[in-house]
Amino acid sequence: MTPDLAVAAGVDFLRRAAVAGRWSAFHLYPGVSDEWVTAYVAALLAEAEVPGTGGLVAAATAGLRGRQRRDGRFGFNARAIGDADSTLWVLRLAAATGEFPGDRPAAVAAVGAHVRRDGVATYAADEPIRTIIEAGPERSMKGWCGAHPCVTAVAAGLADTAAAAGAALRAQQRRDGSWPAYWWTAPEYTAAHAAEALGDDTAARAGEWAAGRLAGGAAAGADGGPFASALALRAMVAGGAPAAAVDSAVGRLCRQIRLDGAWAASAQLRVPDPDDPDPDTPGLTRWVPGGRKEGAVVRDRTGVFTTATVVAALVRAGAR
């Protein structure tokens, strides 16, 4: 299948999957996410200017109206408290469309409370998240309230937070060109968004790392899942990877599309223990595949998150 046909099929799948302008995926303790997921999917489509998605993006923006909390934030779903990552994706969606589904200054101010010298934290303070997860006062929340590279990379793509987030990412890039991803099993997530936001040698190094991951079959673990592969492709495009490597990654993704126009759900969200600042180091968090609370590792059950990621990556690769 050609990239254009794959993109069109993916868009058709996303159109069928939308309910009242929103998409859903990832079942955790607050329920299924339809707020953060909608903001992410719509932002990716709008930023990449994916053909035929103007109506979907407009419907998603409308579907997010009324979801902003009094503190200016958006969240996982209507039951969850607001967080920086969800709010950042709504802000990025609005930056791409010129339309914000609420009070933009309040959202920007709220995100500002999450900015640290070493990046952007998902949660700005211990409360009310400590009470919500029923953690005792003796339990540290340094993991959830510390800066997260994957959230920082998203913030680097927004003008309001680009300077602080970009400085943190440049200082923290590993020798091999990568960064960790706190909430994801795929470090390609951080690399893709950081490379696109930062450019220059930082992006080039990230692209080289991502190309090596794909060449070695390491993306998304041993199975080379489409979510991590698409993110690796985005990092490669942003980093100016050789055309042959980019074309190979594009061809690989086009071969993985399913008959329904989706790609296999392979985005794996993880929830480290709140006192775990480094979930890649074994020992502190006990992982529970399919869990709902701390330690959970869950896939995007609908395939929407993965499919939107692949579609946006293919369009960006085609526009290079």
PDB file of C-alpha atoms in Angstrom:
ATOM      1  CA  MET A   1       0.000   0.000   0.000  1.00  0.00           C
ATOM      2  CA  THR A   2       1.276   3.493  -0.817  1.00  0.00           C
ATOM      3  CA  PRO A   3       1.726   6.054   1.979  1.00  0.00           C
ATOM      4  CA  ASP A   4      -1.121   8.204   0.626  1.00  0.00           C
ATOM      5  CA  LEU A   5      -3.534   5.268   0.616  1.00  0.00           C
ATOM      6  CA  ALA A   6      -2.399   4.215   4.090  1.00  0.00           C
ATOM      7  CA  VAL A   7      -2.983   7.728   5.424  1.00  0.00           C
ATOM      8  CA  ALA A   8      -6.447   7.867   3.839  1.00  0.00           C
ATOM      9  CA  ALA A   9      -7.354   4.489   5.344  1.00  0.00           C
ATOM     10  CA  GLY A  10      -6.075   5.570   8.749  1.00  0.00           C
ATOM     11  CA  VAL A  11      -8.084   8.787   8.623  1.00  0.00           C
ATOM     12  CA  ASP A  12     -11.208   6.820   7.716  1.00  0.00           C
ATOM     13  CA  PHE A  13     -10.627   4.573  10.730  1.00  0.00           C
ATOM     14  CA  LEU A  14     -10.223   7.594  13.006  1.00  0.00           C
ATOM     15  CA  ARG A  15     -13.423   9.084  11.601  1.00  0.00           C
ATOM     16  CA  ARG A  16     -15.358   5.902  12.407  1.00  0.00           C
ATOM     17  CA  ALA A  17     -13.825   5.684  15.874  1.00  0.00           C
ATOM     18  CA  ALA A  18     -14.807   9.212  16.947  1.00  0.00           C
ATOM     19  CA  VAL A  19     -17.832   9.558  19.243  1.00  0.00           C
ATOM     20  CA  ALA A  20     -19.271  13.045  19.676  1.00  0.00           C
ATOM     21  CA  GLY A  21     -15.989  14.437  18.380  1.00  0.00           C
ATOM     22  CA  ARG A  22     -13.873  12.547  20.896  1.00  0.00           C
ATOM     23  CA  TRP A  23     -11.625   9.489  20.826  1.00  0.00           C
ATOM     24  CA  SER A  24     -10.939   7.146  23.716  1.00  0.00           C
ATOM     25  CA  ALA A  25      -8.183   4.749  24.782  1.00  0.00           C
ATOM     26  CA  PHE A  26      -6.246   3.586  27.862  1.00  0.00           C
ATOM     27  CA  HIS A  27      -8.301   2.269  30.795  1.00  0.00           C
ATOM     28  CA  LEU A  28      -6.853   3.255  34.184  1.00  0.00           C
ATOM     29  CA  TYR A  29      -8.326   3.893  37.635  1.00  0.00           C
ATOM     30  CA  PRO A  30     -10.260   7.060  36.639  1.00  0.00           C
ATOM     31  CA  GLY A  31     -11.811   5.133  33.722  1.00  0.00           C
ATOM     32  CA  VAL A  32     -11.086   5.376  30.005  1.00  0.00           C
ATOM     33  CA  SER A  33      -9.335   8.484  28.712  1.00  0.00           C
ATOM     34  CA  ASP A  34     -11.351  10.524  26.227  1.00  0.00           C
ATOM     35  CA  GLU A  35      -9.995  13.987  27.054  1.00  0.00           C
ATOM     36  CA  TRP A  36      -6.218  13.681  26.901  1.00  0.00           C
ATOM     37  CA  VAL A  37      -6.499  11.139  24.063  1.00  0.00           C
ATOM     38  CA  THR A  38      -8.735  13.473  22.044  1.00  0.00           C
ATOM     39  CA  ALA A  39      -6.348  16.381  22.518  1.00  0.00           C
ATOM     40  CA  TYR A  40      -3.367  14.244  21.471  1.00  0.00           C
ATOM     41  CA  VAL A  41      -5.001  12.778  18.375  1.00  0.00           C
ATOM     42  CA  ALA A  42      -6.449  16.088  17.188  1.00  0.00           C
ATOM     43  CA  ALA A  43      -3.191  17.954  17.823  1.00  0.00           C
ATOM     44  CA  LEU A  44      -1.210  15.417  15.792  1.00  0.00           C
ATOM     45  CA  LEU A  45      -3.643  15.645  12.878  1.00  0.00           C
ATOM     46  CA  ALA A  46      -3.718  19.452  12.963  1.00  0.00           C
ATOM     47  CA  GLU A  47       0.026  19.964  13.350  1.00  0.00           C
ATOM     48  CA  ALA A  48       0.848  17.594  10.491  1.00  0.00           C
ATOM     49  CA  GLU A  49      -1.971  19.033   8.362  1.00  0.00           C
ATOM     50  CA  VAL A  50      -3.212  15.538   7.589  1.00  0.00           C
ATOM     51  CA  PRO A  51      -5.452  15.689   4.498  1.00  0.00           C
ATOM     52  CA  GLY A  52      -9.174  15.292   5.073  1.00  0.00           C
ATOM     53  CA  THR A  53      -9.089  15.833   8.842  1.00  0.00           C
ATOM     54  CA  GLY A  54     -10.301  19.431   9.165  1.00  0.00           C
ATOM     55  CA  GLY A  55     -13.763  18.328  10.231  1.00  0.00           C
ATOM     56  CA  LEU A  56     -12.396  15.803  12.708  1.00  0.00           C
ATOM     57  CA  VAL A  57     -10.126  18.391  14.301  1.00  0.00           C
ATOM     58  CA  ALA A  58     -12.939  20.952  14.553  1.00  0.00           C
ATOM     59  CA  ALA A  59     -15.238  18.351  16.129  1.00  0.00           C
ATOM     60  CA  ALA A  60     -12.525  17.395  18.611  1.00  0.00           C
ATOM     61  CA  THR A  61     -12.044  21.017  19.622  1.00  0.00           C
ATOM     62  CA  ALA A  62     -15.789  21.315  20.153  1.00  0.00           C
ATOM     63  CA  GLY A  63     -15.764  18.052  22.107  1.00  0.00           C
ATOM     64  CA  LEU A  64     -13.197  19.486  24.523  1.00  0.00           C
ATOM     65  CA  ARG A  65     -15.320  22.511  25.357  1.00  0.00           C
ATOM     66  CA  GLY A  66     -16.552  22.439  28.919  1.00  0.00           C
ATOM     67  CA  ARG A  67     -13.792  20.047  30.000  1.00  0.00           C
ATOM     68  CA  GLN A  68     -11.367  22.680  31.324  1.00  0.00           C
ATOM     69  CA  ARG A  69     -11.200  22.696  35.125  1.00  0.00           C
ATOM     70  CA  ARG A  70     -11.474  25.802  37.253  1.00  0.00           C
ATOM     71  CA  ASP A  71      -7.716  25.705  37.786  1.00  0.00           C
ATOM     72  CA  GLY A  72      -7.172  26.020  34.020  1.00  0.00           C
ATOM     73  CA  ARG A  73      -6.104  22.432  33.382  1.00  0.00           C
ATOM     74  CA  PHE A  74      -7.399  19.566  31.272  1.00  0.00           C
ATOM     75  CA  GLY A  75      -7.011  15.926  32.290  1.00  0.00           C
ATOM     76  CA  PHE A  76      -7.154  12.216  31.507  1.00  0.00           C
ATOM     77  CA  ASN A  77     -10.951  12.269  31.461  1.00  0.00           C
ATOM     78  CA  ALA A  78     -13.768  14.202  33.123  1.00  0.00           C
ATOM     79  CA  ARG A  79     -13.286  12.319  36.416  1.00  0.00           C
ATOM     80  CA  ALA A  80      -9.542  12.933  36.709  1.00  0.00           C
ATOM     81  CA  ILE A  81      -7.773  15.999  38.040  1.00  0.00           C
ATOM     82  CA  GLY A  82      -5.994  18.219  35.552  1.00  0.00           C
ATOM     83  CA  ASP A  83      -2.389  17.563  34.583  1.00  0.00           C
ATOM     84  CA  ALA A  84       0.312  19.264  32.536  1.00  0.00           C
ATOM     85  CA  ASP A  85       0.497  16.727  29.711  1.00  0.00           C
ATOM     86  CA  SER A  86      -3.213  16.844  28.871  1.00  0.00           C
ATOM     87  CA  THR A  87      -3.237  20.625  29.094  1.00  0.00           C
ATOM     88  CA  LEU A  88      -0.175  20.918  26.865  1.00  0.00           C
ATOM     89  CA  TRP A  89      -1.802  18.836  24.138  1.00  0.00           C
ATOM     90  CA  VAL A  90      -4.898  21.039  24.200  1.00  0.00           C
ATOM     91  CA  LEU A  91      -2.655  24.094  23.944  1.00  0.00           C
ATOM     92  CA  ARG A  92      -0.780  22.547  21.028  1.00  0.00           C
ATOM     93  CA  LEU A  93      -4.043  21.725  19.302  1.00  0.00           C
ATOM     94  CA  ALA A  94      -5.127  25.334  19.690  1.00  0.00           C
ATOM     95  CA  ALA A  95      -1.765  26.607  18.441  1.00  0.00           C
ATOM     96  CA  ALA A  96      -2.283  24.616  15.253  1.00  0.00           C
ATOM     97  CA  THR A  97      -5.913  25.649  14.708  1.00  0.00           C
ATOM     98  CA  GLY A  98      -6.153  29.108  16.271  1.00  0.00           C
ATOM     99  CA  GLU A  99      -9.119  28.012  18.384  1.00  0.00           C
ATOM    100  CA  PHE A 100      -8.907  27.193  22.105  1.00  0.00           C
ATOM    101  CA  PRO A 101     -11.781  25.290  23.755  1.00  0.00           C
ATOM    102  CA  GLY A 102     -11.850  27.426  26.888  1.00  0.00           C
ATOM    103  CA  ASP A 103      -9.687  29.972  28.695  1.00  0.00           C
ATOM    104  CA  ARG A 104      -6.233  29.870  27.112  1.00  0.00           C
ATOM    105  CA  PRO A 105      -4.486  32.301  29.513  1.00  0.00           C
ATOM    106  CA  ALA A 106      -5.679  30.169  32.426  1.00  0.00           C
ATOM    107  CA  ALA A 107      -4.276  27.043  30.786  1.00  0.00           C
ATOM    108  CA  VAL A 108      -0.908  28.682  30.123  1.00  0.00           C
ATOM    109  CA  ALA A 109      -0.729  29.929  33.714  1.00  0.00           C
ATOM    110  CA  ALA A 110      -1.605  26.470  35.010  1.00  0.00           C
ATOM    111  CA  VAL A 111       1.130  24.810  32.963  1.00  0.00           C
ATOM    112  CA  GLY A 112       3.594  27.374  34.284  1.00  0.00           C
ATOM    113  CA  ALA A 113       3.178  25.885  37.749  1.00  0.00           C
ATOM    114  CA  HIS A 114       4.569  22.583  36.424  1.00  0.00           C
ATOM    115  CA  VAL A 115       7.772  24.012  34.950  1.00  0.00           C
ATOM    116  CA  ARG A 116      10.952  23.117  36.834  1.00  0.00           C
ATOM    117  CA  ARG A 117      14.565  23.907  36.103  1.00  0.00           C
ATOM    118  CA  ASP A 118      15.020  20.329  34.887  1.00  0.00           C
ATOM    119  CA  GLY A 119      11.816  20.130  32.856  1.00  0.00           C
ATOM    120  CA  VAL A 120       8.055  19.884  33.208  1.00  0.00           C
ATOM    121  CA  ALA A 121       6.240  17.774  35.802  1.00  0.00           C
ATOM    122  CA  THR A 122       2.931  16.039  35.142  1.00  0.00           C
ATOM    123  CA  TYR A 123       1.603  17.022  38.563  1.00  0.00           C
ATOM    124  CA  ALA A 124       2.523  20.350  40.124  1.00  0.00           C
ATOM    125  CA  ALA A 125       2.096  19.325  43.771  1.00  0.00           C
ATOM    126  CA  ASP A 126       1.484  16.301  46.004  1.00  0.00           C
ATOM    127  CA  GLU A 127      -2.154  17.211  46.506  1.00  0.00           C
ATOM    128  CA  PRO A 128      -4.781  16.407  45.460  1.00  0.00           C
ATOM    129  CA  ILE A 129      -3.234  13.448  43.646  1.00  0.00           C
ATOM    130  CA  ARG A 130      -1.967  11.956  46.937  1.00  0.00           C
ATOM    131  CA  THR A 131      -5.483  11.844  48.358  1.00  0.00           C
ATOM    132  CA  ILE A 132      -6.954  10.506  45.112  1.00  0.00           C
ATOM    133  CA  ILE A 133      -4.640   7.476  45.036  1.00  0.00           C
ATOM    134  CA  GLU A 134      -5.009   7.045  48.812  1.00  0.00           C
ATOM    135  CA  ALA A 135      -1.287   7.347  49.491  1.00  0.00           C
ATOM    136  CA  GLY A 136      -0.245   7.906  53.088  1.00  0.00           C
ATOM    137  CA  PRO A 137       1.604  11.060  54.164  1.00  0.00           C
ATOM    138  CA  GLU A 138       4.805   9.074  54.573  1.00  0.00           C
ATOM    139  CA  ARG A 139       4.942   8.085  50.910  1.00  0.00           C
ATOM    140  CA  SER A 140       7.058  10.255  48.649  1.00  0.00           C
ATOM    141  CA  MET A 141       5.484  11.650  45.465  1.00  0.00           C
ATOM    142  CA  LYS A 142       8.833  12.609  43.942  1.00  0.00           C
ATOM    143  CA  GLY A 143       8.243  10.397  40.925  1.00  0.00           C
ATOM    144  CA  TRP A 144       4.967  11.921  39.800  1.00  0.00           C
ATOM    145  CA  CYS A 145       5.793  15.474  40.838  1.00  0.00           C
ATOM    146  CA  GLY A 146       9.288  15.547  39.374  1.00  0.00           C
ATOM    147  CA  ALA A 147      10.129  16.648  35.849  1.00  0.00           C
ATOM    148  CA  HIS A 148       9.331  14.096  33.131  1.00  0.00           C
ATOM    149  CA  PRO A 149      11.303  14.119  29.854  1.00  0.00           C
ATOM    150  CA  CYS A 150       8.321  12.873  27.829  1.00  0.00           C
ATOM    151  CA  VAL A 151       6.131  15.729  29.089  1.00  0.00           C
ATOM    152  CA  THR A 152       8.993  18.193  28.729  1.00  0.00           C
ATOM    153  CA  ALA A 153       9.347  17.194  25.070  1.00  0.00           C
ATOM    154  CA  VAL A 154       5.675  17.998  24.477  1.00  0.00           C
ATOM    155  CA  ALA A 155       6.155  21.359  26.200  1.00  0.00           C
ATOM    156  CA  ALA A 156       9.135  22.110  23.968  1.00  0.00           C
ATOM    157  CA  GLY A 157       6.765  22.170  21.003  1.00  0.00           C
ATOM    158  CA  LEU A 158       4.670  24.994  22.465  1.00  0.00           C
ATOM    159  CA  ALA A 159       5.877  28.594  22.213  1.00  0.00           C
ATOM    160  CA  ASP A 160       4.847  29.435  25.785  1.00  0.00           C
ATOM    161  CA  THR A 161       7.079  26.751  27.316  1.00  0.00           C
ATOM    162  CA  ALA A 162       9.622  26.148  24.549  1.00  0.00           C
ATOM    163  CA  ALA A 163      12.568  27.997  26.091  1.00  0.00           C
ATOM    164  CA  ALA A 164      12.545  26.319  29.497  1.00  0.00           C
ATOM    165  CA  ALA A 165      11.650  22.892  28.146  1.00  0.00           C
ATOM    166  CA  GLY A 166      14.193  23.079  25.347  1.00  0.00           C
ATOM    167  CA  ALA A 167      17.014  24.018  27.692  1.00  0.00           C
ATOM    168  CA  ALA A 168      16.214  21.073  29.947  1.00  0.00           C
ATOM    169  CA  LEU A 169      16.090  18.621  27.051  1.00  0.00           C
ATOM    170  CA  ARG A 170      19.385  19.786  25.587  1.00  0.00           C
ATOM    171  CA  ALA A 171      21.052  19.343  28.960  1.00  0.00           C
ATOM    172  CA  GLN A 172      19.602  15.862  29.464  1.00  0.00           C
ATOM    173  CA  GLN A 173      20.094  14.244  26.057  1.00  0.00           C
ATOM    174  CA  ARG A 174      22.033  11.025  26.481  1.00  0.00           C
ATOM    175  CA  ARG A 175      25.261  10.295  24.662  1.00  0.00           C
ATOM    176  CA  ASP A 176      23.445   7.973  22.280  1.00  0.00           C
ATOM    177  CA  GLY A 177      21.005  10.766  21.321  1.00  0.00           C
ATOM    178  CA  SER A 178      18.009   9.530  23.306  1.00  0.00           C
ATOM    179  CA  TRP A 179      16.008  10.528  26.381  1.00  0.00           C
ATOM    180  CA  PRO A 180      13.949   8.366  28.722  1.00  0.00           C
ATOM    181  CA  ALA A 181      10.144   8.402  28.706  1.00  0.00           C
ATOM    182  CA  TYR A 182       8.624   8.343  32.179  1.00  0.00           C
ATOM    183  CA  TRP A 183       5.050   7.376  31.251  1.00  0.00           C
ATOM    184  CA  TRP A 184       5.835   5.257  28.183  1.00  0.00           C
ATOM    185  CA  THR A 185       7.622   1.990  27.498  1.00  0.00           C
ATOM    186  CA  ALA A 186       8.900   3.508  24.236  1.00  0.00           C
ATOM    187  CA  PRO A 187      11.612   6.175  24.619  1.00  0.00           C
ATOM    188  CA  GLU A 188      10.933   7.018  20.963  1.00  0.00           C
ATOM    189  CA  TYR A 189       8.033   9.130  22.248  1.00  0.00           C
ATOM    190  CA  THR A 190      10.386  11.614  23.885  1.00  0.00           C
ATOM    191  CA  ALA A 191      12.871  11.522  21.022  1.00  0.00           C
ATOM    192  CA  ALA A 192      10.244  12.301  18.373  1.00  0.00           C
ATOM    193  CA  HIS A 193       8.759  15.325  20.096  1.00  0.00           C
ATOM    194  CA  ALA A 194      12.101  16.638  21.330  1.00  0.00           C
ATOM    195  CA  ALA A 195      13.750  16.344  17.920  1.00  0.00           C
ATOM    196  CA  GLU A 196      10.907  18.170  16.186  1.00  0.00           C
ATOM    197  CA  ALA A 197      10.932  20.968  18.729  1.00  0.00           C
ATOM    198  CA  LEU A 198      14.688  21.469  19.018  1.00  0.00           C
ATOM    199  CA  GLY A 199      16.162  20.840  15.582  1.00  0.00           C
ATOM    200  CA  ASP A 200      19.930  21.367  15.031  1.00  0.00           C
ATOM    201  CA  ASP A 201      22.482  18.835  16.240  1.00  0.00           C
ATOM    202  CA  THR A 202      20.164  17.721  19.025  1.00  0.00           C
ATOM    203  CA  ALA A 203      17.625  16.499  16.481  1.00  0.00           C
ATOM    204  CA  ALA A 204      20.308  14.949  14.290  1.00  0.00           C
ATOM    205  CA  ARG A 205      21.600  12.859  17.190  1.00  0.00           C
ATOM    206  CA  ALA A 206      18.068  11.814  18.124  1.00  0.00           C
ATOM    207  CA  GLY A 207      17.399  10.843  14.524  1.00  0.00           C
ATOM    208  CA  GLU A 208      20.529   8.725  14.360  1.00  0.00           C
ATOM    209  CA  TRP A 209      19.539   6.964  17.575  1.00  0.00           C
ATOM    210  CA  ALA A 210      16.012   6.331  16.265  1.00  0.00           C
ATOM    211  CA  ALA A 211      17.329   4.969  12.968  1.00  0.00           C
ATOM    212  CA  GLY A 212      19.553   2.597  14.893  1.00  0.00           C
ATOM    213  CA  ARG A 213      16.590   1.400  16.934  1.00  0.00           C
ATOM    214  CA  LEU A 214      14.620   0.587  13.811  1.00  0.00           C
ATOM    215  CA  ALA A 215      17.555  -1.046  12.074  1.00  0.00           C
ATOM    216  CA  GLY A 216      18.198  -3.218  15.105  1.00  0.00           C
ATOM    217  CA  GLY A 217      14.547  -4.119  15.662  1.00  0.00           C
ATOM    218  CA  ALA A 218      14.626  -2.490  19.092  1.00  0.00           C
ATOM    219  CA  ALA A 219      11.709  -0.083  18.644  1.00  0.00           C
ATOM    220  CA  ALA A 220       8.806  -1.096  20.875  1.00  0.00           C
ATOM    221  CA  GLY A 221      10.850  -3.963  22.212  1.00  0.00           C
ATOM    222  CA  ALA A 222      11.542  -6.944  19.995  1.00  0.00           C
ATOM    223  CA  ASP A 223       8.302  -6.757  17.978  1.00  0.00           C
ATOM    224  CA  GLY A 224       8.940  -3.433  16.253  1.00  0.00           C
ATOM    225  CA  GLY A 225       5.399  -2.234  16.999  1.00  0.00           C
ATOM    226  CA  PRO A 226       3.954   0.549  14.826  1.00  0.00           C
ATOM    227  CA  PHE A 227       3.663   3.094  17.661  1.00  0.00           C
ATOM    228  CA  ALA A 228       7.368   3.167  18.473  1.00  0.00           C
ATOM    229  CA  SER A 229       8.274   2.730  14.811  1.00  0.00           C
ATOM    230  CA  ALA A 230       6.201   5.772  13.822  1.00  0.00           C
ATOM    231  CA  LEU A 231       7.784   7.860  16.560  1.00  0.00           C
ATOM    232  CA  ALA A 232      11.221   6.721  15.440  1.00  0.00           C
ATOM    233  CA  LEU A 233      10.285   7.836  11.927  1.00  0.00           C
ATOM    234  CA  ARG A 234       9.298  11.276  13.215  1.00  0.00           C
ATOM    235  CA  ALA A 235      12.633  11.631  14.993  1.00  0.00           C
ATOM    236  CA  MET A 236      14.454  10.548  11.845  1.00  0.00           C
ATOM    237  CA  VAL A 237      12.617  13.076   9.682  1.00  0.00           C
ATOM    238  CA  ALA A 238      13.247  15.860  12.201  1.00  0.00           C
ATOM    239  CA  GLY A 239      16.899  14.893  12.411  1.00  0.00           C
ATOM    240  CA  GLY A 240      17.456  14.828   8.668  1.00  0.00           C
ATOM    241  CA  ALA A 241      18.054  11.093   8.365  1.00  0.00           C
ATOM    242  CA  PRO A 242      19.067   9.726   4.937  1.00  0.00           C
ATOM    243  CA  ALA A 243      16.204   9.313   2.487  1.00  0.00           C
ATOM    244  CA  ALA A 244      16.806   5.576   2.176  1.00  0.00           C
ATOM    245  CA  ALA A 245      16.367   5.057   5.919  1.00  0.00           C
ATOM    246  CA  VAL A 246      13.221   7.190   6.005  1.00  0.00           C
ATOM    247  CA  ASP A 247      11.736   5.406   2.992  1.00  0.00           C
ATOM    248  CA  SER A 248      12.458   2.048   4.593  1.00  0.00           C
ATOM    249  CA  ALA A 249      10.624   3.078   7.773  1.00  0.00           C
ATOM    250  CA  VAL A 250       7.687   4.388   5.747  1.00  0.00           C
ATOM    251  CA  GLY A 251       7.449   1.134   3.801  1.00  0.00           C
ATOM    252  CA  ARG A 252       7.539  -0.867   6.994  1.00  0.00           C
ATOM    253  CA  LEU A 253       4.613   1.054   8.458  1.00  0.00           C
ATOM    254  CA  CYS A 254       2.586   0.810   5.254  1.00  0.00           C
ATOM    255  CA  ARG A 255       2.983  -2.968   5.340  1.00  0.00           C
ATOM    256  CA  GLN A 256       1.682  -3.111   8.916  1.00  0.00           C
ATOM    257  CA  ILE A 257      -1.720  -1.497   8.298  1.00  0.00           C
ATOM    258  CA  ARG A 258      -4.726  -3.720   9.024  1.00  0.00           C
ATOM    259  CA  LEU A 259      -7.763  -4.299   6.836  1.00  0.00           C
ATOM    260  CA  ASP A 260      -9.841  -1.876   8.945  1.00  0.00           C
ATOM    261  CA  GLY A 261      -7.409   0.982   8.289  1.00  0.00           C
ATOM    262  CA  ALA A 262      -5.887   0.912  11.764  1.00  0.00           C
ATOM    263  CA  TRP A 263      -2.493  -0.145  13.030  1.00  0.00           C
ATOM    264  CA  ALA A 264      -2.234  -2.678  15.837  1.00  0.00           C
ATOM    265  CA  ALA A 265      -2.592  -1.082  19.267  1.00  0.00           C
ATOM    266  CA  SER A 266       0.995  -0.875  20.458  1.00  0.00           C
ATOM    267  CA  ALA A 267       1.197   2.354  22.475  1.00  0.00           C
ATOM    268  CA  GLN A 268       2.037   1.148  25.970  1.00  0.00           C
ATOM    269  CA  LEU A 269       1.309   3.610  28.756  1.00  0.00           C
ATOM    270  CA  ARG A 270       2.849   2.786  32.114  1.00  0.00           C
ATOM    271  CA  VAL A 271       2.132   4.115  35.596  1.00  0.00           C
ATOM    272  CA  PRO A 272       5.224   3.970  37.812  1.00  0.00           C
ATOM    273  CA  ASP A 273       4.854   4.068  41.570  1.00  0.00           C
ATOM    274  CA  PRO A 274       4.515   7.707  42.670  1.00  0.00           C
ATOM    275  CA  ASP A 275       7.823   7.548  44.541  1.00  0.00           C
ATOM    276  CA  ASP A 276       9.697   6.053  41.566  1.00  0.00           C
ATOM    277  CA  PRO A 277      11.720   8.747  39.753  1.00  0.00           C
ATOM    278  CA  ASP A 278      13.361   6.295  37.323  1.00  0.00           C
ATOM    279  CA  PRO A 279      11.012   3.518  36.169  1.00  0.00           C
ATOM    280  CA  ASP A 280      13.600   2.156  33.733  1.00  0.00           C
ATOM    281  CA  THR A 281      15.670   0.961  36.689  1.00  0.00           C
ATOM    282  CA  PRO A 282      14.241  -2.355  37.924  1.00  0.00           C
ATOM    283  CA  GLY A 283      13.325  -2.807  41.540  1.00  0.00           C
ATOM    284  CA  LEU A 284      10.955  -0.108  42.758  1.00  0.00           C
ATOM    285  CA  THR A 285       7.828  -0.387  40.625  1.00  0.00           C
ATOM    286  CA  ARG A 286       6.241  -3.818  40.281  1.00  0.00           C
ATOM    287  CA  TRP A 287       4.662  -3.855  36.824  1.00  0.00           C
ATOM    288  CA  VAL A 288       1.146  -5.206  36.338  1.00  0.00           C
ATOM    289  CA  PRO A 289       0.157  -5.678  32.665  1.00  0.00           C
ATOM    290  CA  GLY A 290      -3.444  -4.584  32.238  1.00  0.00           C
ATOM    291  CA  GLY A 291      -3.538  -3.054  35.719  1.00  0.00           C
ATOM    292  CA  ARG A 292      -5.485   0.064  36.653  1.00  0.00           C
ATOM    293  CA  LYS A 293      -3.382   1.854  39.276  1.00  0.00           C
ATOM    294  CA  GLU A 294       0.279   2.136  40.231  1.00  0.00           C
ATOM    295  CA  GLY A 295       2.378  -0.358  38.296  1.00  0.00           C
ATOM    296  CA  ALA A 296      -0.100  -0.615  35.432  1.00  0.00           C
ATOM    297  CA  VAL A 297       1.078  -1.151  31.861  1.00  0.00           C
ATOM    298  CA  VAL A 298      -1.800  -0.712  29.398  1.00  0.00           C
ATOM    299  CA  ARG A 299      -2.164  -0.523  25.624  1.00  0.00           C
ATOM    300  CA  ASP A 300      -4.385   1.868  23.702  1.00  0.00           C
ATOM    301  CA  ARG A 301      -7.214  -0.643  23.521  1.00  0.00           C
ATOM    302  CA  THR A 302      -8.942   1.022  20.547  1.00  0.00           C
ATOM    303  CA  GLY A 303      -5.831   1.464  18.407  1.00  0.00           C
ATOM    304  CA  VAL A 304      -6.732   5.138  17.982  1.00  0.00           C
ATOM    305  CA  PHE A 305      -3.617   6.471  19.699  1.00  0.00           C
ATOM    306  CA  THR A 306      -1.326   4.261  17.647  1.00  0.00           C
ATOM    307  CA  THR A 307      -3.126   4.942  14.369  1.00  0.00           C
ATOM    308  CA  ALA A 308      -3.055   8.722  14.787  1.00  0.00           C
ATOM    309  CA  THR A 309       0.650   8.526  15.592  1.00  0.00           C
ATOM    310  CA  VAL A 310       1.371   6.514  12.453  1.00  0.00           C
ATOM    311  CA  VAL A 311      -0.790   8.690  10.193  1.00  0.00           C
ATOM    312  CA  ALA A 312       0.912  11.879  11.384  1.00  0.00           C
ATOM    313  CA  ALA A 313       4.356  10.317  10.972  1.00  0.00           C
ATOM    314  CA  LEU A 314       3.620   9.216   7.403  1.00  0.00           C
ATOM    315  CA  VAL A 315       2.387  12.678   6.447  1.00  0.00           C
ATOM    316  CA  ARG A 316       5.447  14.337   7.982  1.00  0.00           C
ATOM    317  CA  ALA A 317       7.717  11.928   6.148  1.00  0.00           C
ATOM    318  CA  GLY A 318       5.973  12.680   2.872  1.00  0.00           C
ATOM    319  CA  ALA A 319       6.348  16.426   3.374  1.00  0.00           C
ATOM    320  CA  ARG A 320      10.097  16.348   4.055  1.00  0.00           C
TER     321      ARG A 320
END
